[in-house]
Coordinates of C-alpha atoms in Angstrom, one line a residue:
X28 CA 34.6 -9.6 12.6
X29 CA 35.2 -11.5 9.2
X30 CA 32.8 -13.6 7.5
X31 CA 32.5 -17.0 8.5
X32 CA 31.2 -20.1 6.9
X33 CA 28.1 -19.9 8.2
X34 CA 27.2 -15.8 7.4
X35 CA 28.6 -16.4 3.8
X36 CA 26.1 -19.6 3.7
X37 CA 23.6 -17.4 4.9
X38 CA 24.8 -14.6 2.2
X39 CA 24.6 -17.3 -0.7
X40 CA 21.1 -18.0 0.4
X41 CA 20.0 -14.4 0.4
X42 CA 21.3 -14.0 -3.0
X43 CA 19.5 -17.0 -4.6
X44 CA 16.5 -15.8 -3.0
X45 CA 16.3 -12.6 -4.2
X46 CA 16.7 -13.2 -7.2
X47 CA 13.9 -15.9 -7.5
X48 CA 11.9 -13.6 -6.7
X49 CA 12.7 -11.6 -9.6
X50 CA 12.6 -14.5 -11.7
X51 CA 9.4 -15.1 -10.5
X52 CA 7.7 -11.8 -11.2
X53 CA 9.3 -11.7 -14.5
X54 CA 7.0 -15.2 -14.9
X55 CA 4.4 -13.1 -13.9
X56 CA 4.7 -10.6 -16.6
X57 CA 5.4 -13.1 -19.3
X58 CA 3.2 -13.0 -22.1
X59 CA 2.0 -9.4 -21.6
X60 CA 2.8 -5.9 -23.0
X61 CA 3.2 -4.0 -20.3
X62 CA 3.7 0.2 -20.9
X63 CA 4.0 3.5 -18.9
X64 CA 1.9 6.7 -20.4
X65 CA 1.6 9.9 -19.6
X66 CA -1.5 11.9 -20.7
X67 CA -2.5 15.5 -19.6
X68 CA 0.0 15.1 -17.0
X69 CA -1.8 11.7 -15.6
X70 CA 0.5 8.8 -15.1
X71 CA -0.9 5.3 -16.4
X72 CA 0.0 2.3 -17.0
X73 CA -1.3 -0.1 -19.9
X74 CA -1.6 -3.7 -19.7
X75 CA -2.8 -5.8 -22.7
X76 CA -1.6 -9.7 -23.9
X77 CA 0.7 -9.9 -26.7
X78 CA 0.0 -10.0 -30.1
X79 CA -3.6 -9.0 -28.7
X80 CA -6.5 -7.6 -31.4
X81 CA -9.8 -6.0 -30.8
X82 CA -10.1 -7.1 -26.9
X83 CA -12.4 -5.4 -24.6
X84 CA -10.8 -2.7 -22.6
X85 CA -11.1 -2.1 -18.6
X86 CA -10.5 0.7 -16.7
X87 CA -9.1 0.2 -13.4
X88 CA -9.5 3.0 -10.3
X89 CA -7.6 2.8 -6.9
X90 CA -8.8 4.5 -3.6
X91 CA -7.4 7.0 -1.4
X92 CA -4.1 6.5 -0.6
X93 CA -3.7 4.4 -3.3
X94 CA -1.7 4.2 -6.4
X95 CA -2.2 2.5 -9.7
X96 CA 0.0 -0.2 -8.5
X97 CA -2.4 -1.1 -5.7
X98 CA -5.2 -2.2 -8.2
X99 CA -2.1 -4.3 -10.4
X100 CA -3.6 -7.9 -9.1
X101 CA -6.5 -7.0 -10.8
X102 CA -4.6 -5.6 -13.9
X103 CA -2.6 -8.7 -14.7
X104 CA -5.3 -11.6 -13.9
X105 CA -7.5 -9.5 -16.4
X106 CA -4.6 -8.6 -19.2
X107 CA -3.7 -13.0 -18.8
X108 CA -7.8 -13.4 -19.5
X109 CA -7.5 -10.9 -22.6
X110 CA -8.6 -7.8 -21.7
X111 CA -6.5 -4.5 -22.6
X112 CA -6.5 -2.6 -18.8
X113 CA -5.3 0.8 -18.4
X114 CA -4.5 2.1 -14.5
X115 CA -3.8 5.6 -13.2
X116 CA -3.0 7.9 -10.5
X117 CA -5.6 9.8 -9.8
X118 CA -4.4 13.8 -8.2
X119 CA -2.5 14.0 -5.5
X120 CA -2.1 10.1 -5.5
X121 CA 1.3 8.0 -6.5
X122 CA 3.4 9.8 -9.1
X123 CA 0.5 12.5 -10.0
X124 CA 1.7 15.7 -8.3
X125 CA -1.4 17.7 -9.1
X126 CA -2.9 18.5 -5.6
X127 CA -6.3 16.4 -5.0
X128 CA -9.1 18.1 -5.9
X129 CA -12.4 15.5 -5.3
X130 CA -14.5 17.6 -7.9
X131 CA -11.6 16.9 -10.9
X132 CA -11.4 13.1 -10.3
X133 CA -14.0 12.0 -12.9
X134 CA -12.2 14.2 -15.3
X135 CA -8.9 11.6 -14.4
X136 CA -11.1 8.8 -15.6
X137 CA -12.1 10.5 -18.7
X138 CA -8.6 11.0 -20.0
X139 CA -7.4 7.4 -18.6
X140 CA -10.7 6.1 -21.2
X141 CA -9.1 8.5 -23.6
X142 CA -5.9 6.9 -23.4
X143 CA -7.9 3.3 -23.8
X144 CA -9.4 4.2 -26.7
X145 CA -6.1 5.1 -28.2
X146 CA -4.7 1.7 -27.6
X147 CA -5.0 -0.3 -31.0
X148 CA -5.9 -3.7 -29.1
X149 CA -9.0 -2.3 -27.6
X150 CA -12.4 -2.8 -29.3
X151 CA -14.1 0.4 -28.3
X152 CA -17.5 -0.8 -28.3
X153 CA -16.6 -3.4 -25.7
X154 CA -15.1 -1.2 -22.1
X155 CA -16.1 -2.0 -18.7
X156 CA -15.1 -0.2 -15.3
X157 CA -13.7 -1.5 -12.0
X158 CA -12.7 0.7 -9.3
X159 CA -12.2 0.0 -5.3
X160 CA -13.1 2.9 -2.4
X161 CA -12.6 5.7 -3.5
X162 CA -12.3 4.6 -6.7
X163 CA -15.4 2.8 -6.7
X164 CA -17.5 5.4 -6.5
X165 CA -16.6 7.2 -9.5
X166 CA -16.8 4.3 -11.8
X167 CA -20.5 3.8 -10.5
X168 CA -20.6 7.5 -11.3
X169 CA -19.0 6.9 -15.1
X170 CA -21.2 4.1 -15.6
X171 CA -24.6 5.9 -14.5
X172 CA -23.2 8.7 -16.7
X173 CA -22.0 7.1 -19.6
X174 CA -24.6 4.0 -19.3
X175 CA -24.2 3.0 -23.3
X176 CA -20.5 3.3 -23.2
X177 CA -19.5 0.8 -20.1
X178 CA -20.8 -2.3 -20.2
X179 CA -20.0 -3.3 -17.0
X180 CA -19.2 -2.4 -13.2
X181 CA -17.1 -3.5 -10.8
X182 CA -17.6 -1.7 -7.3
X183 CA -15.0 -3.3 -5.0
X184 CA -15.4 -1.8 -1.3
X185 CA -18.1 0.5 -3.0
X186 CA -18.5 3.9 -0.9
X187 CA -22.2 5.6 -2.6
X188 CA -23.5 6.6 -5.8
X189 CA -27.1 6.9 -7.0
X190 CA -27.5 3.5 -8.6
X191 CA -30.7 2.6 -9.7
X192 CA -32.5 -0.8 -11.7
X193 CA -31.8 0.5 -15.1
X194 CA -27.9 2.0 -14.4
X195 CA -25.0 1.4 -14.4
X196 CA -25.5 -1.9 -16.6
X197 CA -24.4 -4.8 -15.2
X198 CA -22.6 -4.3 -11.6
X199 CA -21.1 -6.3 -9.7
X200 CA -20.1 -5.3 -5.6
X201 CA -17.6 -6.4 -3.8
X202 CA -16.5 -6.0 0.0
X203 CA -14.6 -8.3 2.1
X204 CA -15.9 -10.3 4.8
X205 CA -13.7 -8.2 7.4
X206 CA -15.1 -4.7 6.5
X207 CA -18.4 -4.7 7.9
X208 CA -19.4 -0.8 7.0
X209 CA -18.5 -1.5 3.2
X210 CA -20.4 -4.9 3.5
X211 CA -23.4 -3.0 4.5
X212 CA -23.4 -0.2 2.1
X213 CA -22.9 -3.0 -0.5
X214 CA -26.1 -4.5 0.5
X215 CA -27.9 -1.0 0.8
X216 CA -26.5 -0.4 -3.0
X217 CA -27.9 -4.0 -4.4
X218 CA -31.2 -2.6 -3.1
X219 CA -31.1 0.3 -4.4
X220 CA -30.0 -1.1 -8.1
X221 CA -32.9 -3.3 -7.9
X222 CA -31.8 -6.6 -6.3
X223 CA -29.9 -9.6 -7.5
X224 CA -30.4 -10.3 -10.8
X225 CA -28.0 -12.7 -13.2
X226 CA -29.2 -12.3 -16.4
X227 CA -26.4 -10.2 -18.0
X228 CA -27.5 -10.3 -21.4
X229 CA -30.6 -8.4 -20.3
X230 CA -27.6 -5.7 -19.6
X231 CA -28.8 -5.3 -15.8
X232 CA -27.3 -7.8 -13.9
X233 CA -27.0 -7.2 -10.5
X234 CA -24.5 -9.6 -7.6
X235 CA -22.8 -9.1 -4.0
X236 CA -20.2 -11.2 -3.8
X237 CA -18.6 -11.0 -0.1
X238 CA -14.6 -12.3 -0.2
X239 CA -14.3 -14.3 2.9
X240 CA -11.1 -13.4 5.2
X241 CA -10.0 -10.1 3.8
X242 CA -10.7 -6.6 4.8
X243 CA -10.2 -3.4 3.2
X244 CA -6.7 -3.3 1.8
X245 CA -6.3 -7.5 1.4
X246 CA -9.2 -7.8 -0.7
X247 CA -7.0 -6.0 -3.2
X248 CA -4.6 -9.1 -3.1
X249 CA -7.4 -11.5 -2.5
X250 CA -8.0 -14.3 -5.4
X251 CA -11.3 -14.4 -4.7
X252 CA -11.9 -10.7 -5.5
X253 CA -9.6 -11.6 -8.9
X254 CA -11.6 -14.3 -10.2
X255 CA -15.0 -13.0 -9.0
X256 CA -14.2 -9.5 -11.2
X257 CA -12.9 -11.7 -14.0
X258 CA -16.2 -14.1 -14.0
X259 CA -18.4 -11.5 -14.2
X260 CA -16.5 -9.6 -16.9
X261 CA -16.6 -12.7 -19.0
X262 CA -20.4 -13.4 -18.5
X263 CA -20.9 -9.5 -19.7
X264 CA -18.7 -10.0 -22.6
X265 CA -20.2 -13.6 -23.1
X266 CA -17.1 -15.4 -23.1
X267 CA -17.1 -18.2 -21.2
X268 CA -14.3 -19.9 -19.5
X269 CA -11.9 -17.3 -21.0
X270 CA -10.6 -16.3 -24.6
X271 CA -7.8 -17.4 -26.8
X272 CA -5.5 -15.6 -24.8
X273 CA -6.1 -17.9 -21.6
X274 CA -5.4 -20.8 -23.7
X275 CA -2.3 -19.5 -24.3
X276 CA -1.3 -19.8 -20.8
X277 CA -2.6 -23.4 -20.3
X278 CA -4.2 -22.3 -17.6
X279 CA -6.0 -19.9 -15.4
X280 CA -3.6 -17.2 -14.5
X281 CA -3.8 -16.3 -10.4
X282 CA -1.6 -13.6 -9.5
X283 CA 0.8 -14.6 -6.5
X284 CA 3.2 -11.7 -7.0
X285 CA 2.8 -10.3 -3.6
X286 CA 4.6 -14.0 -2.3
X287 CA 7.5 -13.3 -4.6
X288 CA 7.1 -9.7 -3.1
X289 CA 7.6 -11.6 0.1
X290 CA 10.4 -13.6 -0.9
X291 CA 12.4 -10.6 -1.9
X292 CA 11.8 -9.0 1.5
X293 CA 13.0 -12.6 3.1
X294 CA 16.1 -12.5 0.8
X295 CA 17.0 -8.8 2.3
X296 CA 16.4 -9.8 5.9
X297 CA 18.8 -13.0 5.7
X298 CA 21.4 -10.3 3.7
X299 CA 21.3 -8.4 7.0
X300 CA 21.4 -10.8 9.4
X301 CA 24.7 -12.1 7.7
X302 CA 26.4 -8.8 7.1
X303 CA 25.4 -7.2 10.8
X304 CA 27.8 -8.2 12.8
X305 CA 30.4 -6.5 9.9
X306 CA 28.4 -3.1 10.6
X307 CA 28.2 -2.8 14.5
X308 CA 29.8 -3.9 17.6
X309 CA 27.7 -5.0 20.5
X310 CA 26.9 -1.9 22.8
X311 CA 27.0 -2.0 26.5
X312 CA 24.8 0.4 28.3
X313 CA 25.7 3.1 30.9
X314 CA 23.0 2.9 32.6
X315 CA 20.3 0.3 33.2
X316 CA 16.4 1.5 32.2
X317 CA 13.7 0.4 34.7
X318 CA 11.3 -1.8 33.0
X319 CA 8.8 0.5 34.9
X320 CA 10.3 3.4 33.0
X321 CA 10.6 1.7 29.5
X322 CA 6.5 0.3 30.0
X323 CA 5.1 3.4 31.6
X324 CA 6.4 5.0 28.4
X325 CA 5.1 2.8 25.9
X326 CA 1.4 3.2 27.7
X327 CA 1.6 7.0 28.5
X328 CA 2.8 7.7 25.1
X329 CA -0.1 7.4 22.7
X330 CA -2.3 9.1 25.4
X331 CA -0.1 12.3 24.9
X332 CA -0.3 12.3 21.3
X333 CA -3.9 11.9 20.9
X334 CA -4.4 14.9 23.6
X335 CA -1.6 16.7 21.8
X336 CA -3.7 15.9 18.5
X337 CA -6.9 17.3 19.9
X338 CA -5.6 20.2 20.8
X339 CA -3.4 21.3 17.8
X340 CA -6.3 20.5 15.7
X341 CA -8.3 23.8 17.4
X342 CA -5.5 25.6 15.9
X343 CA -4.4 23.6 13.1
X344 CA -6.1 22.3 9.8
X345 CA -4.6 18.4 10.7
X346 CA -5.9 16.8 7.6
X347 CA -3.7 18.9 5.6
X348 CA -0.8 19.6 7.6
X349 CA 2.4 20.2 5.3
X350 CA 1.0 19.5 2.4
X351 CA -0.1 15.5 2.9
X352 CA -3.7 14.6 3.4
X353 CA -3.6 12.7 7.0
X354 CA 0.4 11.9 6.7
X355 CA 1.2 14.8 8.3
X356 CA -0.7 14.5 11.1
X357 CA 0.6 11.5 11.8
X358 CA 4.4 12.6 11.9
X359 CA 3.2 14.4 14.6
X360 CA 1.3 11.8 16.5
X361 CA 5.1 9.8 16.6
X362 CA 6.8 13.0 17.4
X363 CA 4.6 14.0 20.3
X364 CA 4.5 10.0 21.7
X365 CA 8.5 9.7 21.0
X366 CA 9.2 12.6 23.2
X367 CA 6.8 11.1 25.7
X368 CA 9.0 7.7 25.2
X369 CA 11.9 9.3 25.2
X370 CA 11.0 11.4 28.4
X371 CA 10.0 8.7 31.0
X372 CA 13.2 6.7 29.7
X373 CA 15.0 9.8 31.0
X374 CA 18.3 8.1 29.2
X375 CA 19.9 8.8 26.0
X376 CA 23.0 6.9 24.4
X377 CA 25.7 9.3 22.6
X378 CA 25.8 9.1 18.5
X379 CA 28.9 9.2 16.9
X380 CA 29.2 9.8 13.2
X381 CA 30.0 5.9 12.9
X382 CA 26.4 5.2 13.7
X383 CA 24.8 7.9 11.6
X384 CA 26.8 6.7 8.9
X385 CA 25.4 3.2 9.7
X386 CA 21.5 4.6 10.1
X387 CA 21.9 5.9 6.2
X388 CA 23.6 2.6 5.5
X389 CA 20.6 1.1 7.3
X390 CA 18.0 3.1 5.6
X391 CA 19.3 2.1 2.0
X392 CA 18.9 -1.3 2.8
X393 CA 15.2 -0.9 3.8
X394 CA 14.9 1.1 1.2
X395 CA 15.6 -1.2 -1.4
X396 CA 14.7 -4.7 0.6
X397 CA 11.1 -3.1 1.0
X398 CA 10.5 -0.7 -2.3
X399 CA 12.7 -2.2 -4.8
X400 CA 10.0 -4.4 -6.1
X401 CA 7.1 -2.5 -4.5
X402 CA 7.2 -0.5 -7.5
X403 CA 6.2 -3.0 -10.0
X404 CA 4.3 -5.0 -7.3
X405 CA 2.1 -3.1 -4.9
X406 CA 3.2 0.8 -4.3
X407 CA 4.5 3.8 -5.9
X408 CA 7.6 3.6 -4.2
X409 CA 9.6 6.3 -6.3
X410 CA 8.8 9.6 -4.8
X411 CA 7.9 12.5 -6.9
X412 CA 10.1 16.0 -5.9
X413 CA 7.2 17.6 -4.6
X414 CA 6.6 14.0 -2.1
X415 CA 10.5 14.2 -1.4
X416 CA 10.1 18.0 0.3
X417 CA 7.4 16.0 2.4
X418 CA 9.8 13.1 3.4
X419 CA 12.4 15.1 5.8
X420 CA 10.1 16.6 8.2
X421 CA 8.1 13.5 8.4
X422 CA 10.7 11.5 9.0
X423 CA 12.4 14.1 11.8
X424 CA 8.9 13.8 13.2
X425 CA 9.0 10.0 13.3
X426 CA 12.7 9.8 14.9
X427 CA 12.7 10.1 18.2
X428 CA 10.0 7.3 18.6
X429 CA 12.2 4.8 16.8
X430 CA 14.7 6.6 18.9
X431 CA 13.0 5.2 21.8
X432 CA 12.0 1.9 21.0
X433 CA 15.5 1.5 19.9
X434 CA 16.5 1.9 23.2
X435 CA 14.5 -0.2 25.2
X436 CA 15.6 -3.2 23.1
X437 CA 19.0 -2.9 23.3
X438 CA 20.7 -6.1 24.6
X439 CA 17.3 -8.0 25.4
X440 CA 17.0 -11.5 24.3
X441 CA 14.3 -13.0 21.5
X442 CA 11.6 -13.3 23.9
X443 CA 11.7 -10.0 25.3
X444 CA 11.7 -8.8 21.6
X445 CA 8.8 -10.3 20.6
X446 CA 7.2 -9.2 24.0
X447 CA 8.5 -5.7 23.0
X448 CA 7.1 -6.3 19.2
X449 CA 3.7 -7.0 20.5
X450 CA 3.5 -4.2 22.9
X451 CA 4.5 -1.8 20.8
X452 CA 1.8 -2.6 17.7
X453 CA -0.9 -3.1 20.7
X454 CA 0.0 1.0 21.8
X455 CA 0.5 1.8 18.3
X456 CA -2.7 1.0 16.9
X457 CA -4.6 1.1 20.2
X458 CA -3.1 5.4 20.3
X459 CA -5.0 5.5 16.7
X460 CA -7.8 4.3 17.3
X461 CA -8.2 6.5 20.0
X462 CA -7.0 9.4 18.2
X463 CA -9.9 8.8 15.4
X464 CA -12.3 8.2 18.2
X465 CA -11.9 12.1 19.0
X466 CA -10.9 13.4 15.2
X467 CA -13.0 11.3 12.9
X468 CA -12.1 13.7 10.4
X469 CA -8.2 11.9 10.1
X470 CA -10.1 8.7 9.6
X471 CA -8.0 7.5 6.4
X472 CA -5.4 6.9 9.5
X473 CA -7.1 3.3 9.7
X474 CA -5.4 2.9 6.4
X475 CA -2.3 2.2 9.0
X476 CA -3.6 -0.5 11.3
X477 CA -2.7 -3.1 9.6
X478 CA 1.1 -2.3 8.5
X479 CA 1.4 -1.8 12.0
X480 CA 2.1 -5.7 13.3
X481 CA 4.4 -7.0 10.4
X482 CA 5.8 -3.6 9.9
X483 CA 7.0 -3.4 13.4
X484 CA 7.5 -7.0 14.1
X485 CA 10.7 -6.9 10.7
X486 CA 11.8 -3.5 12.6
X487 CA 12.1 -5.5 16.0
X488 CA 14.2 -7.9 14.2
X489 CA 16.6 -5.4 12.0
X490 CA 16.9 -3.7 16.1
X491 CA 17.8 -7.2 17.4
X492 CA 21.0 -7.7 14.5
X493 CA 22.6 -4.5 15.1
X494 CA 22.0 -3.6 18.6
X495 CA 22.7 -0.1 18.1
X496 CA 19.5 2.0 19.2
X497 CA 20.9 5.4 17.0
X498 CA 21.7 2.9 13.9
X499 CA 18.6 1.4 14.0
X500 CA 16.4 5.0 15.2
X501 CA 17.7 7.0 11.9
X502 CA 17.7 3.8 9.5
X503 CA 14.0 3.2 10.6
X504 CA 12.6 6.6 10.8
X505 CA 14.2 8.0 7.3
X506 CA 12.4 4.3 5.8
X507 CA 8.8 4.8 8.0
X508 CA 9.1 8.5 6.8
X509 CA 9.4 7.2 2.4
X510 CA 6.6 4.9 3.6
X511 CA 4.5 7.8 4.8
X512 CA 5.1 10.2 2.1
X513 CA 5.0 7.5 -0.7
X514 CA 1.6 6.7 0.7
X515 CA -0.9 9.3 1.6
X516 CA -2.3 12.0 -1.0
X517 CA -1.4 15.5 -1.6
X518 CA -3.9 18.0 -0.4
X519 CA -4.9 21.2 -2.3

């Protein structure tokens, strides 16, 4: 099939897309100095304004199953305002390969403040901590320790620490209106450090702010949590409305680089749709699959892997398995319910080396549509070697799921996809929350729920252009696979 008027339209609108969105992120940067460091085998990243002198510095944390990427809206709305910011991977987390070790993670902050203080910008007598999960906790800890050095908090999505009226000076929690749990330990915190109070000059201010519509992982992205963080940061610093480094932007920076994020996804998609038909031929099955049979596997599936979990983990230490704090154990949840899948579908198309060829094809696509700008946007999307050992297995684990839902959506029309899409996010995150209702102890699994409906819903459409359930099966489970082992920590 050559290409037409209308795919090369759609090919010349792809192209102008993606790179808008590059322009757009280089926008984003403008004006900064942006730099990679490496200290005591730490990976950080520095952000500062040009040309800046004697700025207050910020340290910036991430949670678990995070990455100093993660925490980057908060790193450039801050280095726009006029703050030097320096973010880092804690162990086991993004490009650190040093296994996680809870105990050591305080020490990670104290060389990332080492490597502040080394910046010439910073003005050492002005630092201030922000941190989310995980990584909330142990700023509280570093400013209750180190109560003369910080003089300010930010606890975003604070977990616990022992805060009281006096320490750490001036903190601020955060939790989004859609995680209740962290809402409530916020207010159980504020109690504990005394109350509200506003008077930052007195050094022990105290606020909740609660960002409406976001949860866990969005409040990261959330302008709300942005500007609330930067407010308070100026009161502490007493500079009000901003410095001379906002002025230079005319106006209050508000980081939109996730929609440009989006816009290079967009770009990718359209790419495919207009090349597809180049890749594959339409496929006409052998046999016809009972929509009894491909239901009744979508439903008994995630009941077999949770059983299947609870029972491996009398044997098996799941939090750990191969090496990846949670990951593992989900690789095995989708191996267990793609068998299922694959089982009460009782049919399976023959590969030919044509459509492996075309899954690897497929996978590099993904790869690049969803992590070539993750990496400067959102995730550590480069793996590490000792993450790249994890990625195989994983994704063999993960395979014969997409295998599965590959096939049940051959030659179906848009509605039925859709139908297909919503039925499969419903099983997939209705089988985990099962799952953590037995095995509380893979809990970071939640961390998943929300990929779940616009991850599978772009995977519903890539299985709609090409048609081919072994194309789409390896192309999707080698990507789902990087996801997974880009993600989730290293255990010790």
């Amino acid at each position: 099939m050559r290409l037409n008027y209308k795919r090369l339209g759609l090919l010349v609108l792809a192209i102008l897309l993606v790179v808008s969105s590059w322009l757009g992120i280089a926008v984003a940067r403008s004006g900064l100095e942006v730099r990679s460091l490496h200290k005591e085998g730490i990976p950080l990243l520095y952000l500062a304004p040009e040309r800046a002198s004697e700025v207050p510095g910020v340290l910036v944390a991430h949670g678990f199953a995070g990455s100093k990427q993660l925490m980057l809206g908060y790193g450039h709305v801050l280095a726009h305002a006029g703050y030097a910011v320096m973010l880092w991977d804690f162990d086991g987390h993004g490009a650190n390969g040093t296994r996680l070790q809870r105990y050591e993670l305080q020490q990670n902050l104290d060389v990332a403040l080492q490597a502040l203080l080394e910046q010439p910008q910073v003005d050492p007598n002005r630092l201030a901590l922000l941190g989310h999960s995980m990584g909330s906790g142990i700023v509280m800890n570093a400013g209750i320790r180190d109560r003369e050095r910080f003089a300010a908090t930010v606890a975003v999505s604070p977990t616990g620490a022992n805060v009281t009226p006096q320490s750490p000076r001036n903190l601020q929690l955060q939790a989004g209106s859609g995680e209740g749990g962290f809402v409530s330990n916020a207010e159980q915190l504020l109690a504990q450090a005394g109350g509200e109070h506003t008077n930052l000059a007195a050094e022990q201010g105290r606020e909740l702010v609660v960002i409406p519509g976001v949860e866990h992982i969005t409040i990261l992205f959330s302008d709300g949590s942005h500007q609330a963080a930067l407010r308070w940061l100026d009161a502490t610093f007493s500079r009000a409305n901003g410095s001379q480094y906002r002025d230079l932007t005319s106006q209050r920076y508000r980081d939109r680089r996730m929609a440009w994020y989006g816009l290079h996804l967009l770009g990718w998609l359209v790419g495919l749709a207009a090349i597809a038909p180049l890749l594959t031929q339409p496929q006409i099955p052998l046999t016809t699959i009972a929509p009894v049979q491909r239901w009744a596997g979508l439903i008994l599936a995630p009941l077999t892997a949770t059983t299947g979990l609870i029972l491996l983990s009398q044997r098996f230490d799941l939090q750990n398995l191969g090496g990846v704090q949670v990951g593992g154990a989900v690789g095995v949840w989708f191996l267990i319910a793609g068998l299922t899948w694959l089982g009460v579908i009782a049919r399976l198309p023959r590969p030919t080396l044509r459509t492996v060829e075309l899954g690897v094809l497929l996978f590099a696509i993904l790869w690049v549509a969803f992590g070539a700008m993750a990496q400067v946007v959102w995730l550590q999307w480069w793996l590490i070697p000792i993450r790249l050992r994890v990625w195989l297995p994983v994704a063999i684990a993960c395979f014969p799921w997409f295998l599965a839902t590959g096939i049940v959506q051959e030659n179906i029309g848009v509605g039925k996809r859709i139908l297909w899409w919503l039925g499969q996010s419903a099983a997939l995150i209705g089988g985990f929350v099962l799952t953590l209702n037995f095995l509380p102890q893979l809990g970071f699994m939640f961390l998943l729920l929300p990929l779940f409906p616009p991850l599978m819903g772009i995977l519903s459409l890539v299985a709609g252009l090409l048609n081919q359930a072994w194309v789409y099966a390896i192309g999707s489970a080698l990507f789902f696979g990087w996801l997974l082992a880009a993600g989730f920590p290293l255990s010790a």
